């Protein structure tokens, strides 16, 4: 069965690869195998769409799948890859052959250390719907982990008037991605919106009691909440590949063209893929949406025109919506260094620029400043001087 291009994983990496193959003009068979039964949907809205709405944003409708001649095999997981036979085995024993395989099985939420009603993680549409159900009529939410997803959920809950306590073992959680000084502004953002921040603390015990869920924190606080969201990272969906012989240390190892190391006719995209990045002269895995889309386009191109492969050498990019801040992050940021910051009070907007040892812009952060984002991303991609883009942005800020 099957043949053509077989894509395992039907989220943004997999579906964008399928679409891009058709855009390239690939006329062979395209099959997407997806463990979940839902039609493919996007993940960023799960933590951004209002709590009283539906977070389901389709990546491919049934009609589009028919029009593009993409076969969707939903509700069935791959359990084994046999590279020597060019075959993938599904959970029900069905064996699919492929000419080219794309691994796009991404990651799952790192499981919460606790379970029971009202305790949630957030990775799938089912998680998002269960969380929204729990928060209907809730008065207090505990968020464990103040990374992007935790911070976005805290912000959504506050918009609904729900009291929020947020806990993270790091004293300044966002310092992990932007350094201490800017990270502190993000901690303050929670407090400005009335969140009880417990940074530098952990949850000692969490139990279901009459009237809710009681959490005892390591800083001595005790909170009684209606629901808990645990956002403590992700674990890669590599189990089905364990007997394949592929190199799986921190993801599926690929070259800059997306070809899996030591294998033929196999590519990997998205959160699961550790691509060699020429710009950084090292292999890296990126758990962000835009990276999955760009790798998908690149792999589709390289499957369609294998004799002239193109590399994917990205300026990393991620966005996040927290309260009234639209945040964008680019490139590589030396979080021990001090970025140059341009900011404006009314209306508030901010841009931070990191530079490398040669004075080239290497990374950036913007808040509520789309034009600065475009300028920064371009400058970083071109290896342009940090002081020049800083001066340009400073000039714009003054004029505004
Ligand atoms: C709540 C949330 C909010 C986010 N917000 C942002 C944001 O604002 N900005 C940003 O840049 N990024 C964001 N991200 C990250 C972004 O969504 C991911 O980087 C992106 O989804 C990765 O896509 P992927 O296709 O590689 O993997 P995934 O999205 O993890 O999809 C993998 C798919 O493979 C399926 N699968 C797994 N194992 C098997 C198997 N054995 N057989 C068949 N199918 C299988 C899974 O069911 C899943 O559908 C967010 C993520 C989440 C969870």
PDB file of N, CA, C and O in Angstrom, residues 199-230:
ATOM      1  N   UNK A 199       8.003  33.058  41.616  1.00  0.00           N
ATOM      2  CA  UNK A 199       9.183  32.646  40.857  1.00  0.00           C
ATOM      3  C   UNK A 199      10.293  32.290  41.840  1.00  0.00           C
ATOM      4  O   UNK A 199      10.423  32.898  42.903  1.00  0.00           O
ATOM      5  N   UNK A 200      11.076  31.273  41.451  1.00  0.00           N
ATOM      6  CA  UNK A 200      12.075  30.746  42.374  1.00  0.00           C
ATOM      7  C   UNK A 200      11.450  29.737  43.329  1.00  0.00           C
ATOM      8  O   UNK A 200      12.077  29.326  44.300  1.00  0.00           O
ATOM      9  N   UNK A 201      10.217  29.331  43.046  1.00  0.00           N
ATOM     10  CA  UNK A 201       9.526  28.373  43.935  1.00  0.00           C
ATOM     11  C   UNK A 201       9.038  27.170  43.128  1.00  0.00           C
ATOM     12  O   UNK A 201       8.932  27.233  41.893  1.00  0.00           O
ATOM     13  N   UNK A 202       8.745  26.088  43.825  1.00  0.00           N
ATOM     14  CA  UNK A 202       8.202  24.893  43.172  1.00  0.00           C
ATOM     15  C   UNK A 202       6.946  24.448  43.924  1.00  0.00           C
ATOM     16  O   UNK A 202       6.662  24.943  45.015  1.00  0.00           O
ATOM     17  N   UNK A 203       6.236  23.491  43.317  1.00  0.00           N
ATOM     18  CA  UNK A 203       5.064  22.922  43.997  1.00  0.00           C
ATOM     19  C   UNK A 203       5.542  21.719  44.804  1.00  0.00           C
ATOM     20  O   UNK A 203       6.057  20.759  44.241  1.00  0.00           O
ATOM     21  N   UNK A 204       5.395  21.774  46.140  1.00  0.00           N
ATOM     22  CA  UNK A 204       5.808  20.643  46.980  1.00  0.00           C
ATOM     23  C   UNK A 204       4.775  19.521  46.925  1.00  0.00           C
ATOM     24  O   UNK A 204       5.107  18.371  46.702  1.00  0.00           O
ATOM     25  N   UNK A 205       3.507  19.896  47.141  1.00  0.00           N
ATOM     26  CA  UNK A 205       2.443  18.878  47.080  1.00  0.00           C
ATOM     27  C   UNK A 205       1.236  19.485  46.386  1.00  0.00           C
ATOM     28  O   UNK A 205       1.001  20.696  46.450  1.00  0.00           O
ATOM     29  N   UNK A 206       0.489  18.609  45.756  1.00  0.00           N
ATOM     30  CA  UNK A 206      -0.727  19.052  45.084  1.00  0.00           C
ATOM     31  C   UNK A 206      -1.772  17.964  45.314  1.00  0.00           C
ATOM     32  O   UNK A 206      -1.541  16.798  44.984  1.00  0.00           O
ATOM     33  N   UNK A 207      -2.898  18.308  45.953  1.00  0.00           N
ATOM     34  CA  UNK A 207      -3.913  17.278  46.181  1.00  0.00           C
ATOM     35  C   UNK A 207      -5.318  17.813  46.005  1.00  0.00           C
ATOM     36  O   UNK A 207      -5.576  18.991  46.220  1.00  0.00           O
ATOM     37  N   UNK A 208      -6.193  16.903  45.589  1.00  0.00           N
ATOM     38  CA  UNK A 208      -7.597  17.266  45.432  1.00  0.00           C
ATOM     39  C   UNK A 208      -8.235  17.260  46.812  1.00  0.00           C
ATOM     40  O   UNK A 208      -8.123  16.268  47.541  1.00  0.00           O
ATOM     41  N   UNK A 209      -8.860  18.374  47.173  1.00  0.00           N
ATOM     42  CA  UNK A 209      -9.512  18.492  48.477  1.00  0.00           C
ATOM     43  C   UNK A 209     -10.935  19.009  48.240  1.00  0.00           C
ATOM     44  O   UNK A 209     -11.296  19.350  47.113  1.00  0.00           O
ATOM     45  N   UNK A 210     -11.708  19.073  49.322  1.00  0.00           N
ATOM     46  CA  UNK A 210     -13.045  19.610  49.157  1.00  0.00           C
ATOM     47  C   UNK A 210     -12.935  21.072  48.709  1.00  0.00           C
ATOM     48  O   UNK A 210     -12.150  21.823  49.283  1.00  0.00           O
ATOM     49  N   UNK A 211     -13.621  21.419  47.666  1.00  0.00           N
ATOM     50  CA  UNK A 211     -13.592  22.808  47.205  1.00  0.00           C
ATOM     51  C   UNK A 211     -12.512  23.096  46.184  1.00  0.00           C
ATOM     52  O   UNK A 211     -12.354  24.238  45.766  1.00  0.00           O
ATOM     53  N   UNK A 212     -11.730  22.112  45.775  1.00  0.00           N
ATOM     54  CA  UNK A 212     -10.753  22.377  44.720  1.00  0.00           C
ATOM     55  C   UNK A 212      -9.479  21.560  44.818  1.00  0.00           C
ATOM     56  O   UNK A 212      -9.476  20.410  45.251  1.00  0.00           O
ATOM     57  N   UNK A 213      -8.403  22.192  44.401  1.00  0.00           N
ATOM     58  CA  UNK A 213      -7.089  21.533  44.400  1.00  0.00           C
ATOM     59  C   UNK A 213      -6.171  22.393  45.270  1.00  0.00           C
ATOM     60  O   UNK A 213      -6.045  23.597  45.037  1.00  0.00           O
ATOM     61  N   UNK A 214      -5.565  21.778  46.254  1.00  0.00           N
ATOM     62  CA  UNK A 214      -4.699  22.531  47.173  1.00  0.00           C
ATOM     63  C   UNK A 214      -3.236  22.286  46.782  1.00  0.00           C
ATOM     64  O   UNK A 214      -2.798  21.144  46.646  1.00  0.00           O
ATOM     65  N   UNK A 215      -2.498  23.381  46.565  1.00  0.00           N
ATOM     66  CA  UNK A 215      -1.057  23.262  46.254  1.00  0.00           C
ATOM     67  C   UNK A 215      -0.266  23.922  47.375  1.00  0.00           C
ATOM     68  O   UNK A 215      -0.555  25.056  47.769  1.00  0.00           O
ATOM     69  N   UNK A 216       0.685  23.183  47.891  1.00  0.00           N
ATOM     70  CA  UNK A 216       1.622  23.745  48.874  1.00  0.00           C
ATOM     71  C   UNK A 216       2.916  24.058  48.116  1.00  0.00           C
ATOM     72  O   UNK A 216       3.471  23.191  47.431  1.00  0.00           O
ATOM     73  N   UNK A 217       3.369  25.290  48.231  1.00  0.00           N
ATOM     74  CA  UNK A 217       4.547  25.711  47.469  1.00  0.00           C
ATOM     75  C   UNK A 217       5.794  25.729  48.354  1.00  0.00           C
ATOM     76  O   UNK A 217       5.705  25.855  49.579  1.00  0.00           O
ATOM     77  N   UNK A 218       6.942  25.654  47.699  1.00  0.00           N
ATOM     78  CA  UNK A 218       8.199  25.578  48.459  1.00  0.00           C
ATOM     79  C   UNK A 218       8.520  26.888  49.186  1.00  0.00           C
ATOM     80  O   UNK A 218       9.341  26.905  50.099  1.00  0.00           O
ATOM     81  N   UNK A 219       7.859  27.985  48.797  1.00  0.00           N
ATOM     82  CA  UNK A 219       8.110  29.256  49.503  1.00  0.00           C
ATOM     83  C   UNK A 219       7.173  29.428  50.706  1.00  0.00           C
ATOM     84  O   UNK A 219       7.100  30.498  51.299  1.00  0.00           O
ATOM     85  N   UNK A 220       6.422  28.353  51.029  1.00  0.00           N
ATOM     86  CA  UNK A 220       5.555  28.394  52.211  1.00  0.00           C
ATOM     87  C   UNK A 220       4.115  28.760  51.895  1.00  0.00           C
ATOM     88  O   UNK A 220       3.233  28.612  52.740  1.00  0.00           O
ATOM     89  N   UNK A 221       3.855  29.224  50.657  1.00  0.00           N
ATOM     90  CA  UNK A 221       2.476  29.603  50.318  1.00  0.00           C
ATOM     91  C   UNK A 221       1.620  28.359  50.093  1.00  0.00           C
ATOM     92  O   UNK A 221       2.122  27.283  49.753  1.00  0.00           O
ATOM     93  N   UNK A 222       0.317  28.545  50.302  1.00  0.00           N
ATOM     94  CA  UNK A 222      -0.634  27.468  50.062  1.00  0.00           C
ATOM     95  C   UNK A 222      -1.783  28.071  49.259  1.00  0.00           C
ATOM     96  O   UNK A 222      -2.332  29.096  49.652  1.00  0.00           O
ATOM     97  N   UNK A 223      -2.095  27.486  48.106  1.00  0.00           N
ATOM     98  CA  UNK A 223      -3.189  28.053  47.300  1.00  0.00           C
ATOM     99  C   UNK A 223      -4.245  26.998  47.031  1.00  0.00           C
ATOM    100  O   UNK A 223      -3.937  25.811  46.821  1.00  0.00           O
ATOM    101  N   UNK A 224      -5.496  27.446  47.039  1.00  0.00           N
ATOM    102  CA  UNK A 224      -6.624  26.578  46.706  1.00  0.00           C
ATOM    103  C   UNK A 224      -7.150  27.042  45.352  1.00  0.00           C
ATOM    104  O   UNK A 224      -7.576  28.193  45.213  1.00  0.00           O
ATOM    105  N   UNK A 225      -7.075  26.162  44.358  1.00  0.00           N
ATOM    106  CA  UNK A 225      -7.439  26.575  42.998  1.00  0.00           C
ATOM    107  C   UNK A 225      -8.480  25.618  42.424  1.00  0.00           C
ATOM    108  O   UNK A 225      -8.712  24.526  42.969  1.00  0.00           O
ATOM    109  N   UNK A 226      -9.086  26.047  41.317  1.00  0.00           N
ATOM    110  CA  UNK A 226     -10.061  25.184  40.632  1.00  0.00           C
ATOM    111  C   UNK A 226      -9.397  24.340  39.555  1.00  0.00           C
ATOM    112  O   UNK A 226      -9.908  23.296  39.165  1.00  0.00           O
ATOM    113  N   UNK A 227      -8.294  24.851  39.020  1.00  0.00           N
ATOM    114  CA  UNK A 227      -7.632  24.142  37.912  1.00  0.00           C
ATOM    115  C   UNK A 227      -6.134  24.421  37.938  1.00  0.00           C
ATOM    116  O   UNK A 227      -5.693  25.424  38.504  1.00  0.00           O
ATOM    117  N   UNK A 228      -5.400  23.504  37.318  1.00  0.00           N
ATOM    118  CA  UNK A 228      -3.935  23.620  37.248  1.00  0.00           C
ATOM    119  C   UNK A 228      -3.519  23.364  35.801  1.00  0.00           C
ATOM    120  O   UNK A 228      -4.001  22.415  35.176  1.00  0.00           O
ATOM    121  N   UNK A 229      -2.646  24.220  35.268  1.00  0.00           N
ATOM    122  CA  UNK A 229      -2.052  23.952  33.954  1.00  0.00           C
ATOM    123  C   UNK A 229      -0.565  23.754  34.161  1.00  0.00           C
ATOM    124  O   UNK A 229       0.103  24.598  34.764  1.00  0.00           O
ATOM    125  N   UNK A 230      -0.061  22.644  33.645  1.00  0.00           N
ATOM    126  CA  UNK A 230       1.355  22.339  33.806  1.00  0.00           C
ATOM    127  C   UNK A 230       2.025  22.500  32.442  1.00  0.00           C
ATOM    128  O   UNK A 230       1.746  21.745  31.508  1.00  0.00           O
TER     129      UNK A 230
END
